[in-house]
């Protein structure tokens, strides 16, 4: 008499479970990619690669045009200056900048973002911390602005949350360190480093 071993087959995982497993694998892959480099210092000069906004409905817009220009300069002490400009803004009809129309003032102001102050890296939270001294948007002056960031292949990207943008959108700025722009100095962040978080700014740059 033969003994037949009973084999119990597990039921196939439901479709939702398969979708979840695929999503988890994708996120794990993205996280591993973002962890490949660590940003130890911001000191140096960075050139703007891209600046855009993601609206609440997911659409991509930009206040700075498709090809903005800008510089981020950071001293060894952490003092910084940042400028982002939309190229081709309409010229004022008058050469007197104090005598422009409301539309001229609006296009000139919305097409720029500049501020100065001191910046540090919070490694425990993996954020950039800007203590703003002066800014083209006066509501930021004297306040602290915190940005989640990623750093990969010499490209730095950070997100400006809706609470800072004021219009419900999330703005992204993407920078690349210029050749020879790395400077050494006494300033080094003291907190421990954590793995980089995936950030749509870097993904958008690659797509």
PDB file of C-alpha atoms in Angstrom:
ATOM      1  CA  UNK A   1       0.000   0.000   0.000  1.00  0.00           C
ATOM      2  CA  UNK A   2       1.527   3.288  -1.119  1.00  0.00           C
ATOM      3  CA  UNK A   3       1.500   6.304   1.127  1.00  0.00           C
ATOM      4  CA  UNK A   4       0.587   9.460  -0.674  1.00  0.00           C
ATOM      5  CA  UNK A   5       2.001  12.672   0.733  1.00  0.00           C
ATOM      6  CA  UNK A   6      -0.571  15.402   0.792  1.00  0.00           C
ATOM      7  CA  UNK A   7       0.661  18.698  -0.543  1.00  0.00           C
ATOM      8  CA  UNK A   8      -1.137  21.858   0.479  1.00  0.00           C
ATOM      9  CA  UNK A   9      -0.840  24.717  -1.943  1.00  0.00           C
ATOM     10  CA  UNK A  10      -1.100  28.225  -0.602  1.00  0.00           C
ATOM     11  CA  UNK A  11      -3.726  30.312  -2.325  1.00  0.00           C
ATOM     12  CA  UNK A  12      -2.478  32.893  -4.790  1.00  0.00           C
ATOM     13  CA  UNK A  13      -2.049  36.278  -3.188  1.00  0.00           C
ATOM     14  CA  UNK A  14      -4.853  38.667  -4.032  1.00  0.00           C
ATOM     15  CA  UNK A  15      -4.281  41.316  -6.679  1.00  0.00           C
ATOM     16  CA  UNK A  16      -4.031  44.068  -4.082  1.00  0.00           C
ATOM     17  CA  UNK A  17      -1.281  42.195  -2.271  1.00  0.00           C
ATOM     18  CA  UNK A  18       0.690  41.772  -5.498  1.00  0.00           C
ATOM     19  CA  UNK A  19       0.363  45.490  -6.180  1.00  0.00           C
ATOM     20  CA  UNK A  20       1.564  46.277  -2.679  1.00  0.00           C
ATOM     21  CA  UNK A  21       4.573  43.976  -2.991  1.00  0.00           C
ATOM     22  CA  UNK A  22       5.540  45.550  -6.312  1.00  0.00           C
ATOM     23  CA  UNK A  23       5.236  49.052  -4.840  1.00  0.00           C
ATOM     24  CA  UNK A  24       7.334  48.075  -1.819  1.00  0.00           C
ATOM     25  CA  UNK A  25      10.053  46.639  -4.052  1.00  0.00           C
ATOM     26  CA  UNK A  26      10.079  49.795  -6.164  1.00  0.00           C
ATOM     27  CA  UNK A  27      10.420  52.060  -3.134  1.00  0.00           C
ATOM     28  CA  UNK A  28      13.178  49.896  -1.705  1.00  0.00           C
ATOM     29  CA  UNK A  29      15.058  50.139  -4.981  1.00  0.00           C
ATOM     30  CA  UNK A  30      14.681  53.929  -5.065  1.00  0.00           C
ATOM     31  CA  UNK A  31      15.855  54.245  -1.462  1.00  0.00           C
ATOM     32  CA  UNK A  32      18.907  52.126  -2.179  1.00  0.00           C
ATOM     33  CA  UNK A  33      19.768  54.315  -5.165  1.00  0.00           C
ATOM     34  CA  UNK A  34      19.471  57.496  -3.099  1.00  0.00           C
ATOM     35  CA  UNK A  35      21.721  56.104  -0.344  1.00  0.00           C
ATOM     36  CA  UNK A  36      24.735  55.757  -2.638  1.00  0.00           C
ATOM     37  CA  UNK A  37      26.200  59.172  -1.716  1.00  0.00           C
ATOM     38  CA  UNK A  38      26.342  61.360   1.356  1.00  0.00           C
ATOM     39  CA  UNK A  39      26.541  65.157   1.410  1.00  0.00           C
ATOM     40  CA  UNK A  40      29.186  66.087   3.976  1.00  0.00           C
ATOM     41  CA  UNK A  41      29.344  69.834   3.286  1.00  0.00           C
ATOM     42  CA  UNK A  42      27.605  72.496   1.216  1.00  0.00           C
ATOM     43  CA  UNK A  43      30.660  74.744   1.045  1.00  0.00           C
ATOM     44  CA  UNK A  44      31.367  75.872  -2.501  1.00  0.00           C
ATOM     45  CA  UNK A  45      29.470  77.111  -5.540  1.00  0.00           C
ATOM     46  CA  UNK A  46      26.433  75.395  -7.039  1.00  0.00           C
ATOM     47  CA  UNK A  47      24.816  76.098 -10.425  1.00  0.00           C
ATOM     48  CA  UNK A  48      21.060  75.791 -10.918  1.00  0.00           C
ATOM     49  CA  UNK A  49      19.920  72.839 -13.023  1.00  0.00           C
ATOM     50  CA  UNK A  50      16.127  73.082 -12.645  1.00  0.00           C
ATOM     51  CA  UNK A  51      13.431  74.860 -10.633  1.00  0.00           C
ATOM     52  CA  UNK A  52       9.747  73.949 -10.825  1.00  0.00           C
ATOM     53  CA  UNK A  53       6.560  73.402  -8.817  1.00  0.00           C
ATOM     54  CA  UNK A  54       4.227  70.428  -8.392  1.00  0.00           C
ATOM     55  CA  UNK A  55       0.638  71.580  -7.888  1.00  0.00           C
ATOM     56  CA  UNK A  56      -1.943  69.862  -5.674  1.00  0.00           C
ATOM     57  CA  UNK A  57      -3.436  68.093  -8.707  1.00  0.00           C
ATOM     58  CA  UNK A  58       0.003  66.728  -9.667  1.00  0.00           C
ATOM     59  CA  UNK A  59       0.661  69.048 -12.610  1.00  0.00           C
ATOM     60  CA  UNK A  60       4.150  70.474 -13.109  1.00  0.00           C
ATOM     61  CA  UNK A  61       4.509  74.251 -13.501  1.00  0.00           C
ATOM     62  CA  UNK A  62       7.317  76.768 -13.204  1.00  0.00           C
ATOM     63  CA  UNK A  63       7.573  80.407 -12.159  1.00  0.00           C
ATOM     64  CA  UNK A  64      11.087  80.591 -13.595  1.00  0.00           C
ATOM     65  CA  UNK A  65      10.607  79.294 -17.129  1.00  0.00           C
ATOM     66  CA  UNK A  66      11.940  76.063 -18.593  1.00  0.00           C
ATOM     67  CA  UNK A  67      15.567  77.240 -18.511  1.00  0.00           C
ATOM     68  CA  UNK A  68      16.125  79.338 -15.365  1.00  0.00           C
ATOM     69  CA  UNK A  69      19.554  80.424 -14.150  1.00  0.00           C
ATOM     70  CA  UNK A  70      20.887  80.684 -10.631  1.00  0.00           C
ATOM     71  CA  UNK A  71      23.742  80.283  -8.165  1.00  0.00           C
ATOM     72  CA  UNK A  72      24.011  78.956  -4.620  1.00  0.00           C
ATOM     73  CA  UNK A  73      27.236  80.028  -2.896  1.00  0.00           C
ATOM     74  CA  UNK A  74      28.150  78.748   0.569  1.00  0.00           C
ATOM     75  CA  UNK A  75      31.168  79.809   2.614  1.00  0.00           C
ATOM     76  CA  UNK A  76      33.065  77.480   4.901  1.00  0.00           C
ATOM     77  CA  UNK A  77      31.362  79.158   7.874  1.00  0.00           C
ATOM     78  CA  UNK A  78      27.910  78.281   6.471  1.00  0.00           C
ATOM     79  CA  UNK A  79      27.053  81.768   5.251  1.00  0.00           C
ATOM     80  CA  UNK A  80      25.170  81.492   1.966  1.00  0.00           C
ATOM     81  CA  UNK A  81      23.699  83.483  -0.903  1.00  0.00           C
ATOM     82  CA  UNK A  82      21.132  82.022  -3.299  1.00  0.00           C
ATOM     83  CA  UNK A  83      19.677  83.489  -6.499  1.00  0.00           C
ATOM     84  CA  UNK A  84      17.190  82.019  -8.978  1.00  0.00           C
ATOM     85  CA  UNK A  85      16.108  84.026 -12.036  1.00  0.00           C
ATOM     86  CA  UNK A  86      13.667  83.529 -14.877  1.00  0.00           C
ATOM     87  CA  UNK A  87      15.363  84.580 -18.091  1.00  0.00           C
ATOM     88  CA  UNK A  88      13.499  86.826 -20.531  1.00  0.00           C
ATOM     89  CA  UNK A  89      11.315  88.665 -18.033  1.00  0.00           C
ATOM     90  CA  UNK A  90       9.521  91.612 -19.684  1.00  0.00           C
ATOM     91  CA  UNK A  91      11.449  94.857 -19.521  1.00  0.00           C
ATOM     92  CA  UNK A  92       9.910  97.858 -17.791  1.00  0.00           C
ATOM     93  CA  UNK A  93       8.525 100.449 -20.169  1.00  0.00           C
ATOM     94  CA  UNK A  94      10.353 103.078 -18.130  1.00  0.00           C
ATOM     95  CA  UNK A  95      14.043 103.022 -17.252  1.00  0.00           C
ATOM     96  CA  UNK A  96      12.976 104.202 -13.792  1.00  0.00           C
ATOM     97  CA  UNK A  97      12.439 101.033 -11.747  1.00  0.00           C
ATOM     98  CA  UNK A  98      10.351 102.996  -9.230  1.00  0.00           C
ATOM     99  CA  UNK A  99       7.798 103.927 -11.923  1.00  0.00           C
ATOM    100  CA  UNK A 100       6.749 100.513 -13.256  1.00  0.00           C
ATOM    101  CA  UNK A 101       3.191  99.204 -13.655  1.00  0.00           C
ATOM    102  CA  UNK A 102       1.674  96.604 -11.346  1.00  0.00           C
ATOM    103  CA  UNK A 103       2.030  93.911 -14.025  1.00  0.00           C
ATOM    104  CA  UNK A 104       5.681  94.820 -14.555  1.00  0.00           C
ATOM    105  CA  UNK A 105       6.382  94.620 -10.837  1.00  0.00           C
ATOM    106  CA  UNK A 106       4.558  91.295 -10.575  1.00  0.00           C
ATOM    107  CA  UNK A 107       6.423  89.603 -13.433  1.00  0.00           C
ATOM    108  CA  UNK A 108       9.740  90.907 -12.122  1.00  0.00           C
ATOM    109  CA  UNK A 109       9.127  89.673  -8.558  1.00  0.00           C
ATOM    110  CA  UNK A 110       7.497  86.308  -9.293  1.00  0.00           C
ATOM    111  CA  UNK A 111      10.337  85.451 -11.675  1.00  0.00           C
ATOM    112  CA  UNK A 112      13.051  85.628  -9.005  1.00  0.00           C
ATOM    113  CA  UNK A 113      13.906  84.022  -5.685  1.00  0.00           C
ATOM    114  CA  UNK A 114      16.850  85.318  -3.692  1.00  0.00           C
ATOM    115  CA  UNK A 115      17.853  85.085  -0.056  1.00  0.00           C
ATOM    116  CA  UNK A 116      20.939  85.197   2.168  1.00  0.00           C
ATOM    117  CA  UNK A 117      21.750  83.974   5.641  1.00  0.00           C
ATOM    118  CA  UNK A 118      23.301  80.853   7.164  1.00  0.00           C
ATOM    119  CA  UNK A 119      22.676  77.238   6.190  1.00  0.00           C
ATOM    120  CA  UNK A 120      23.444  74.003   8.047  1.00  0.00           C
ATOM    121  CA  UNK A 121      22.821  70.307   7.420  1.00  0.00           C
ATOM    122  CA  UNK A 122      20.650  68.515   9.976  1.00  0.00           C
ATOM    123  CA  UNK A 123      21.918  64.981   9.465  1.00  0.00           C
ATOM    124  CA  UNK A 124      19.580  63.395  12.011  1.00  0.00           C
ATOM    125  CA  UNK A 125      16.540  64.559  10.011  1.00  0.00           C
ATOM    126  CA  UNK A 126      18.317  64.716   6.644  1.00  0.00           C
ATOM    127  CA  UNK A 127      17.324  68.315   6.012  1.00  0.00           C
ATOM    128  CA  UNK A 128      18.883  71.606   5.004  1.00  0.00           C
ATOM    129  CA  UNK A 129      18.209  74.395   7.505  1.00  0.00           C
ATOM    130  CA  UNK A 130      18.258  77.936   6.112  1.00  0.00           C
ATOM    131  CA  UNK A 131      18.267  80.751   8.682  1.00  0.00           C
ATOM    132  CA  UNK A 132      17.198  83.576   6.395  1.00  0.00           C
ATOM    133  CA  UNK A 133      18.552  87.060   7.037  1.00  0.00           C
ATOM    134  CA  UNK A 134      17.108  88.833   3.963  1.00  0.00           C
ATOM    135  CA  UNK A 135      14.979  87.631   1.043  1.00  0.00           C
ATOM    136  CA  UNK A 136      13.166  88.813  -2.073  1.00  0.00           C
ATOM    137  CA  UNK A 137      10.048  87.351  -0.403  1.00  0.00           C
ATOM    138  CA  UNK A 138       9.971  89.455   2.794  1.00  0.00           C
ATOM    139  CA  UNK A 139       7.819  86.923   4.686  1.00  0.00           C
ATOM    140  CA  UNK A 140      10.892  84.666   4.982  1.00  0.00           C
ATOM    141  CA  UNK A 141      13.152  87.292   6.537  1.00  0.00           C
ATOM    142  CA  UNK A 142      14.330  86.471  10.040  1.00  0.00           C
ATOM    143  CA  UNK A 143      12.783  83.009   9.847  1.00  0.00           C
ATOM    144  CA  UNK A 144      14.024  79.431   9.519  1.00  0.00           C
ATOM    145  CA  UNK A 145      13.287  77.515   6.329  1.00  0.00           C
ATOM    146  CA  UNK A 146      13.733  73.717   6.411  1.00  0.00           C
ATOM    147  CA  UNK A 147      14.120  71.594   3.263  1.00  0.00           C
ATOM    148  CA  UNK A 148      14.198  67.822   2.730  1.00  0.00           C
ATOM    149  CA  UNK A 149      16.984  67.031   0.255  1.00  0.00           C
ATOM    150  CA  UNK A 150      18.716  64.351  -1.797  1.00  0.00           C
ATOM    151  CA  UNK A 151      22.258  64.225  -3.131  1.00  0.00           C
ATOM    152  CA  UNK A 152      23.333  61.936  -5.962  1.00  0.00           C
ATOM    153  CA  UNK A 153      26.139  62.087  -8.565  1.00  0.00           C
ATOM    154  CA  UNK A 154      27.015  65.654  -7.563  1.00  0.00           C
ATOM    155  CA  UNK A 155      23.396  66.807  -7.899  1.00  0.00           C
ATOM    156  CA  UNK A 156      21.638  68.380  -4.905  1.00  0.00           C
ATOM    157  CA  UNK A 157      17.858  68.716  -4.901  1.00  0.00           C
ATOM    158  CA  UNK A 158      15.538  69.991  -2.195  1.00  0.00           C
ATOM    159  CA  UNK A 159      11.818  70.561  -1.762  1.00  0.00           C
ATOM    160  CA  UNK A 160      10.077  73.745  -0.642  1.00  0.00           C
ATOM    161  CA  UNK A 161       6.902  72.586   1.176  1.00  0.00           C
ATOM    162  CA  UNK A 162       3.457  74.139   0.595  1.00  0.00           C
ATOM    163  CA  UNK A 163       3.670  75.861   3.990  1.00  0.00           C
ATOM    164  CA  UNK A 164       6.615  77.896   2.670  1.00  0.00           C
ATOM    165  CA  UNK A 165       5.404  78.458  -0.893  1.00  0.00           C
ATOM    166  CA  UNK A 166       2.074  79.780   0.379  1.00  0.00           C
ATOM    167  CA  UNK A 167       0.057  78.655  -2.667  1.00  0.00           C
ATOM    168  CA  UNK A 168      -0.358  74.947  -1.945  1.00  0.00           C
ATOM    169  CA  UNK A 169       2.354  73.793  -4.377  1.00  0.00           C
ATOM    170  CA  UNK A 170       5.611  71.995  -3.573  1.00  0.00           C
ATOM    171  CA  UNK A 171       8.571  73.677  -5.257  1.00  0.00           C
ATOM    172  CA  UNK A 172      11.792  71.876  -6.184  1.00  0.00           C
ATOM    173  CA  UNK A 173      15.257  73.314  -6.766  1.00  0.00           C
ATOM    174  CA  UNK A 174      17.986  71.182  -8.344  1.00  0.00           C
ATOM    175  CA  UNK A 175      21.673  72.181  -8.182  1.00  0.00           C
ATOM    176  CA  UNK A 176      25.004  70.828  -9.401  1.00  0.00           C
ATOM    177  CA  UNK A 177      28.305  71.703  -7.760  1.00  0.00           C
ATOM    178  CA  UNK A 178      30.483  73.621 -10.218  1.00  0.00           C
ATOM    179  CA  UNK A 179      33.877  72.234 -11.225  1.00  0.00           C
ATOM    180  CA  UNK A 180      36.421  73.467  -8.740  1.00  0.00           C
ATOM    181  CA  UNK A 181      33.555  74.844  -6.628  1.00  0.00           C
ATOM    182  CA  UNK A 182      34.213  72.647  -3.599  1.00  0.00           C
ATOM    183  CA  UNK A 183      35.784  74.545  -0.765  1.00  0.00           C
ATOM    184  CA  UNK A 184      37.104  73.194   2.485  1.00  0.00           C
ATOM    185  CA  UNK A 185      36.593  75.073   5.699  1.00  0.00           C
ATOM    186  CA  UNK A 186      36.091  74.793   9.424  1.00  0.00           C
ATOM    187  CA  UNK A 187      32.333  74.366   9.116  1.00  0.00           C
ATOM    188  CA  UNK A 188      31.183  70.761   9.351  1.00  0.00           C
ATOM    189  CA  UNK A 189      27.735  69.574  10.483  1.00  0.00           C
ATOM    190  CA  UNK A 190      27.981  67.733  13.789  1.00  0.00           C
ATOM    191  CA  UNK A 191      24.873  65.534  13.620  1.00  0.00           C
ATOM    192  CA  UNK A 192      24.986  61.953  12.395  1.00  0.00           C
ATOM    193  CA  UNK A 193      24.059  61.207   8.799  1.00  0.00           C
ATOM    194  CA  UNK A 194      21.023  59.186   7.781  1.00  0.00           C
ATOM    195  CA  UNK A 195      20.172  57.564   4.420  1.00  0.00           C
ATOM    196  CA  UNK A 196      18.891  59.955   1.799  1.00  0.00           C
ATOM    197  CA  UNK A 197      15.170  60.066   1.175  1.00  0.00           C
ATOM    198  CA  UNK A 198      13.766  59.605  -2.332  1.00  0.00           C
ATOM    199  CA  UNK A 199      12.839  63.002  -3.741  1.00  0.00           C
ATOM    200  CA  UNK A 200      10.765  63.758  -6.824  1.00  0.00           C
ATOM    201  CA  UNK A 201      13.116  66.597  -7.697  1.00  0.00           C
ATOM    202  CA  UNK A 202      15.938  64.226  -8.613  1.00  0.00           C
ATOM    203  CA  UNK A 203      13.537  61.769 -10.277  1.00  0.00           C
ATOM    204  CA  UNK A 204      12.102  64.599 -12.350  1.00  0.00           C
ATOM    205  CA  UNK A 205      15.578  65.593 -13.454  1.00  0.00           C
ATOM    206  CA  UNK A 206      16.214  62.102 -14.794  1.00  0.00           C
ATOM    207  CA  UNK A 207      12.835  61.697 -16.536  1.00  0.00           C
TER     208      UNK A 207
END
